């Protein structure tokens, strides 16, 4: 079981640093949508690096299909890196889109979003991490927050949609199950 | 421990993002250093609060007591080790040495570009220390340098007596 407990202090250091950085980005950009984009882009580069460590430490072989990817991401990935339980729900008929129910989001501990930042997707870095990590294992996805605990929803929900498989030869693209 | 790597990934990505700057365009190294220090200050200020939590630091020889707290409890909580050596000239200047500074571990070479990259990283712990000291009632300036070579470094703290 690759699960290692995320020590309280590390969570606090990580959480406080993330919060201070988001505040700085809000000062750097007039439009909060640009902040959302920056967070996603940051996450994307982190996800690409993190997946190597994840595959090495979790001993998870290459996932055979998108369903296995989703379960591994939720049950092993989130648990290993953020120490939280995440559930996969709401598959679409084609099996190319699902939702992640993130009940407890450590990034947002002790965080309150003032009304003027309602356009901010505070934890958008998570969407980038998922996109970056999945792309490294040949699944090109788009993800976004559809429910956000910081905006009064009772749970955080991230919708993940498969755009296309990253073909080995990077030649033609095909759409799995479309 | 996975959480450490998570912080390392975030920190590296943060530096790159801050370097690309925002609406005002890319940050020059000097402004980047200042921004990283300011973020470190915020984090250090609040971390000290939660680590010190209710501990009363004796008022007399406050500076020495606070410095010991930084070198021990504060450093252990964040870096899982104490500061290796604490020196002072007893006139408000303290030098803290960490022979194996965790956030310099990724650097192996000792060429000029490594030292510059390490210097950028060291702005963050400088901010952490300054913020923690501020929270504990001590105003200071903090400088860091790689000495003699990565991953060891030293932090020079000059206390500003008001």
XYZ file of C-alpha atoms in Angstrom:
340
model
C 0.000 0.000 0.000
C 1.819 3.111 -1.192
C -0.075 5.239 1.263
C 2.195 7.332 3.479
C 0.606 9.651 6.042
C 0.990 13.320 5.155
C 2.367 14.826 8.326
C 0.373 17.745 9.745
C 3.251 20.178 9.436
C 4.017 19.335 5.854
C 0.370 19.826 5.027
C 0.432 23.208 6.752
C 3.642 24.337 5.056
C 2.257 23.236 1.684
C -1.163 24.775 2.348
C 0.183 28.133 3.608
C 2.699 28.395 0.759
C 0.001 27.650 -1.790
C -2.291 30.264 -0.263
C 0.389 32.943 -0.163
C 1.269 32.171 -3.776
C -2.357 32.440 -4.931
C -2.577 35.830 -3.206
C 0.549 36.938 -5.088
C -0.886 35.768 -8.412
C -4.042 37.759 -7.683
C -1.823 40.823 -7.321
C 0.080 39.932 -10.494
C -2.987 39.601 -12.697
C -5.849 42.039 -13.148
C -8.205 39.314 -14.400
C -8.844 36.414 -12.047
C -9.346 34.117 -15.031
C -5.639 34.606 -15.766
C -4.904 33.421 -12.226
C -7.040 30.324 -12.821
C -5.084 29.681 -16.024
C -1.710 30.141 -14.290
C -2.678 27.698 -11.548
C -3.739 25.129 -14.133
C -0.528 25.565 -16.105
C 1.545 25.180 -12.941
C -0.364 22.038 -12.084
C 0.234 20.662 -15.564
C 4.029 20.866 -15.184
C 3.819 19.396 -11.670
C 1.601 16.539 -12.872
C 4.118 15.557 -15.542
C 6.928 15.319 -12.982
C 4.837 13.752 -10.257
C 3.572 10.827 -12.320
C 7.021 9.243 -12.542
C 7.333 9.197 -8.767
C 3.753 7.974 -8.504
C 4.244 5.051 -10.881
C 7.524 4.132 -9.205
C 6.227 4.298 -5.635
C 2.748 2.906 -6.166
C 3.849 -0.048 -8.273
C 0.776 0.516 -10.398
C 1.326 -0.915 -13.851
C 0.193 0.911 -16.934
C -3.558 1.272 -16.702
C -5.341 -0.862 -19.269
C -8.279 1.462 -19.816
C -9.728 4.803 -18.830
C -11.815 3.284 -16.022
C -8.711 1.843 -14.417
C -6.967 5.210 -14.798
C -9.808 6.914 -12.927
C -9.803 4.415 -10.071
C -6.024 4.521 -9.716
C -6.012 8.316 -9.798
C -8.656 8.505 -7.083
C -7.728 5.610 -4.839
C -3.927 5.732 -5.069
C -2.840 9.059 -6.554
C -4.879 11.474 -4.455
C -4.367 9.348 -1.346
C -0.605 9.153 -1.820
C 0.012 12.822 -2.549
C -2.720 14.702 -0.754
C -3.703 12.100 1.819
C -7.391 12.328 0.994
C -10.154 9.926 0.015
C -11.586 10.609 -3.447
C -14.450 8.832 -5.161
C -15.071 8.273 -8.857
C -18.693 8.919 -9.899
C -20.930 9.950 -12.783
C -19.408 8.026 -15.690
C -20.913 9.011 -19.044
C -22.344 6.283 -21.262
C -19.283 6.133 -23.502
C -16.963 5.749 -20.510
C -14.914 8.759 -21.552
C -15.836 11.157 -18.736
C -16.155 10.858 -14.970
C -16.274 13.006 -11.859
C -13.994 13.000 -8.821
C -15.738 13.708 -5.518
C -13.078 15.328 -3.357
C -14.681 15.430 0.086
C -11.735 16.986 1.894
C -9.455 19.344 0.001
C -6.270 20.030 2.015
C -5.391 22.964 -0.250
C -8.422 24.830 0.993
C -8.030 24.177 4.743
C -8.608 27.385 6.743
C -9.251 29.265 3.507
C -12.153 31.635 3.002
C -12.840 33.193 -0.381
C -13.954 36.820 -0.111
C -16.916 37.593 -2.428
C -14.840 39.719 -4.802
C -12.848 36.567 -5.684
C -15.889 34.520 -6.682
C -14.369 34.091 -10.148
C -11.286 32.442 -8.649
C -10.988 28.665 -8.845
C -8.702 28.449 -5.810
C -7.631 24.820 -6.200
C -7.377 24.880 -9.999
C -3.827 23.563 -9.713
C -5.399 20.126 -9.078
C -6.981 20.155 -12.550
C -3.585 20.855 -14.071
C -1.915 18.103 -12.057
C -4.501 15.569 -13.246
C -4.145 16.725 -16.871
C -0.334 16.623 -16.747
C -0.158 13.253 -15.026
C -2.706 11.559 -17.294
C -1.070 12.898 -20.430
C 2.161 11.167 -19.410
C 0.295 7.852 -19.467
C -1.184 8.616 -22.897
C -4.598 9.997 -21.887
C -5.218 13.560 -23.004
C -7.975 14.999 -20.792
C -9.596 18.247 -19.851
C -10.750 18.821 -16.296
C -12.517 21.557 -14.381
C -14.144 22.173 -11.030
C -17.911 21.738 -11.289
C -18.436 21.971 -7.527
C -16.208 23.915 -5.137
C -16.314 23.650 -1.354
C -15.040 27.222 -1.087
C -18.159 28.404 -2.885
C -20.605 26.758 -0.550
C -20.922 23.375 -2.260
C -20.873 20.515 0.192
C -18.226 18.697 -1.823
C -15.533 19.515 -4.390
C -16.216 17.870 -7.734
C -13.773 17.779 -10.627
C -15.094 16.675 -14.013
C -12.530 14.812 -16.122
C -13.187 14.348 -19.845
C -11.055 12.299 -22.222
C -10.198 14.353 -25.319
C -8.085 11.766 -27.075
C -5.481 9.122 -26.584
C -1.943 10.302 -27.074
C -0.933 7.963 -29.873
C 2.470 6.309 -29.499
C 3.721 7.478 -32.830
C 2.222 10.964 -32.291
C 0.975 10.509 -35.806
C -2.736 10.327 -36.392
C -5.068 10.743 -33.448
C -8.055 8.487 -32.680
C -10.828 8.847 -30.137
C -11.263 5.910 -27.785
C -14.853 4.843 -27.493
C -16.240 7.952 -29.240
C 7.448 11.068 2.608
C 5.258 12.009 -0.262
C 4.316 15.383 1.161
C 7.889 16.645 0.893
C 8.045 15.918 -2.785
C 4.701 17.647 -3.219
C 6.080 20.803 -1.620
C 9.240 20.580 -3.749
C 7.172 20.318 -6.939
C 4.986 23.250 -5.894
C 7.965 25.370 -4.907
C 9.808 24.811 -8.186
C 6.665 25.564 -10.198
C 6.019 28.666 -8.071
C 9.471 30.089 -8.830
C 8.938 29.585 -12.573
C 5.473 31.137 -12.452
C 6.646 34.155 -10.460
C 9.535 34.573 -12.885
C 7.137 34.755 -15.835
C 5.509 37.575 -13.856
C 1.986 38.803 -14.571
C 0.369 41.668 -16.436
C 3.559 43.695 -15.921
C 5.637 41.089 -17.725
C 8.512 38.898 -16.526
C 10.163 39.575 -13.141
C 13.874 40.401 -13.086
C 15.892 38.348 -10.618
C 15.906 41.112 -7.992
C 12.121 41.506 -7.955
C 11.741 37.724 -8.023
C 13.948 37.458 -4.929
C 11.874 40.131 -3.185
C 8.589 38.399 -4.051
C 9.820 34.971 -2.911
C 10.976 36.550 0.359
C 7.598 38.231 0.865
C 5.760 34.935 0.336
C 8.194 33.213 2.697
C 7.552 35.943 5.273
C 3.777 35.365 5.199
C 4.229 31.618 5.549
C 6.900 31.903 8.276
C 4.800 34.351 10.276
C 1.840 31.955 10.386
C 3.904 28.809 10.810
C 5.633 30.269 13.871
C 2.202 30.949 15.339
C 1.135 27.337 15.009
C 4.484 25.859 16.059
C 5.030 28.194 19.012
C 1.354 27.854 19.992
C 1.068 29.122 23.499
C 4.732 28.587 24.344
C 5.831 31.574 26.419
C 9.383 32.578 25.515
C 11.091 34.144 28.521
C 11.279 37.895 28.112
C 14.800 38.250 29.410
C 17.333 37.209 26.793
C 14.349 36.970 24.463
C 16.558 37.080 21.385
C 18.600 34.053 22.375
C 15.512 32.094 23.389
C 13.735 32.912 20.147
C 16.839 31.999 18.123
C 17.029 28.643 19.884
C 13.354 28.072 19.109
C 14.031 28.789 15.420
C 17.039 26.448 15.378
C 15.196 23.632 17.104
C 11.390 23.320 17.099
C 10.828 25.543 14.057
C 13.554 23.932 11.931
C 12.642 20.387 12.965
C 8.971 20.882 12.110
C 9.802 22.109 8.601
C 13.083 20.430 7.723
C 13.019 17.404 10.069
C 16.409 18.333 11.536
C 17.865 20.976 13.782
C 20.134 23.770 12.625
C 23.642 22.307 12.853
C 25.408 25.312 14.340
C 24.322 28.585 15.958
C 26.810 31.368 16.536
C 26.399 34.936 17.786
C 28.574 37.982 18.408
C 26.309 38.909 21.315
C 25.573 42.205 19.599
C 22.465 41.114 17.789
C 24.049 39.129 14.936
C 23.347 35.395 14.707
C 24.621 32.906 12.133
C 22.691 29.660 11.635
C 24.369 26.908 9.656
C 22.578 23.990 8.023
C 25.143 21.530 6.646
C 22.552 19.638 4.582
C 19.778 22.078 3.744
C 16.839 20.062 2.472
C 15.793 22.463 -0.283
C 19.323 22.575 -1.701
C 19.473 18.784 -2.002
C 18.519 18.801 -5.701
C 21.585 20.922 -6.482
C 24.758 18.913 -6.975
C 27.127 20.983 -9.075
C 28.840 24.041 -7.651
C 29.144 26.168 -10.733
C 27.947 29.732 -11.021
C 24.491 28.887 -12.380
C 23.860 26.452 -9.526
C 24.864 29.043 -6.960
C 22.502 31.564 -8.578
C 19.640 29.072 -8.633
C 20.386 28.145 -5.018
C 20.388 31.826 -4.074
C 16.899 32.196 -5.556
C 15.680 29.237 -3.509
C 17.275 30.593 -0.307
C 15.116 33.708 -0.492
C 12.212 31.578 0.703
C 13.754 30.302 3.981
C 15.078 33.830 4.589
C 11.474 35.006 4.433
C 10.372 32.121 6.661
C 12.902 33.093 9.351
C 12.139 36.806 9.145
C 8.387 36.120 9.337
C 8.767 33.732 12.261
C 10.966 36.212 14.160
C 8.492 39.008 13.468
C 5.688 36.887 14.891
C 7.800 36.320 18.009
C 8.429 40.022 18.469
C 11.831 40.403 16.800
C 12.475 42.627 13.803
C 15.431 41.488 11.701
C 17.164 41.279 8.347
C 18.095 37.825 7.087
C 20.711 37.007 4.456
C 21.691 33.555 3.243
C 24.616 32.112 1.363
C 25.714 28.770 0.105
C 28.751 27.997 2.249
C 31.118 26.285 1.488
C 29.114 24.448 -1.180
C 25.607 23.047 -1.823
C 23.781 21.659 0.012
C 25.194 23.451 3.031
C 24.279 27.047 3.689
C 24.250 29.668 6.399
C 21.686 32.276 7.420
C 22.941 35.554 8.912
C 20.337 37.277 11.068
C 20.832 40.878 12.112
C 18.377 41.995 14.763
C 17.039 45.510 14.382
C 16.597 46.889 17.825
C 13.866 49.516 17.717
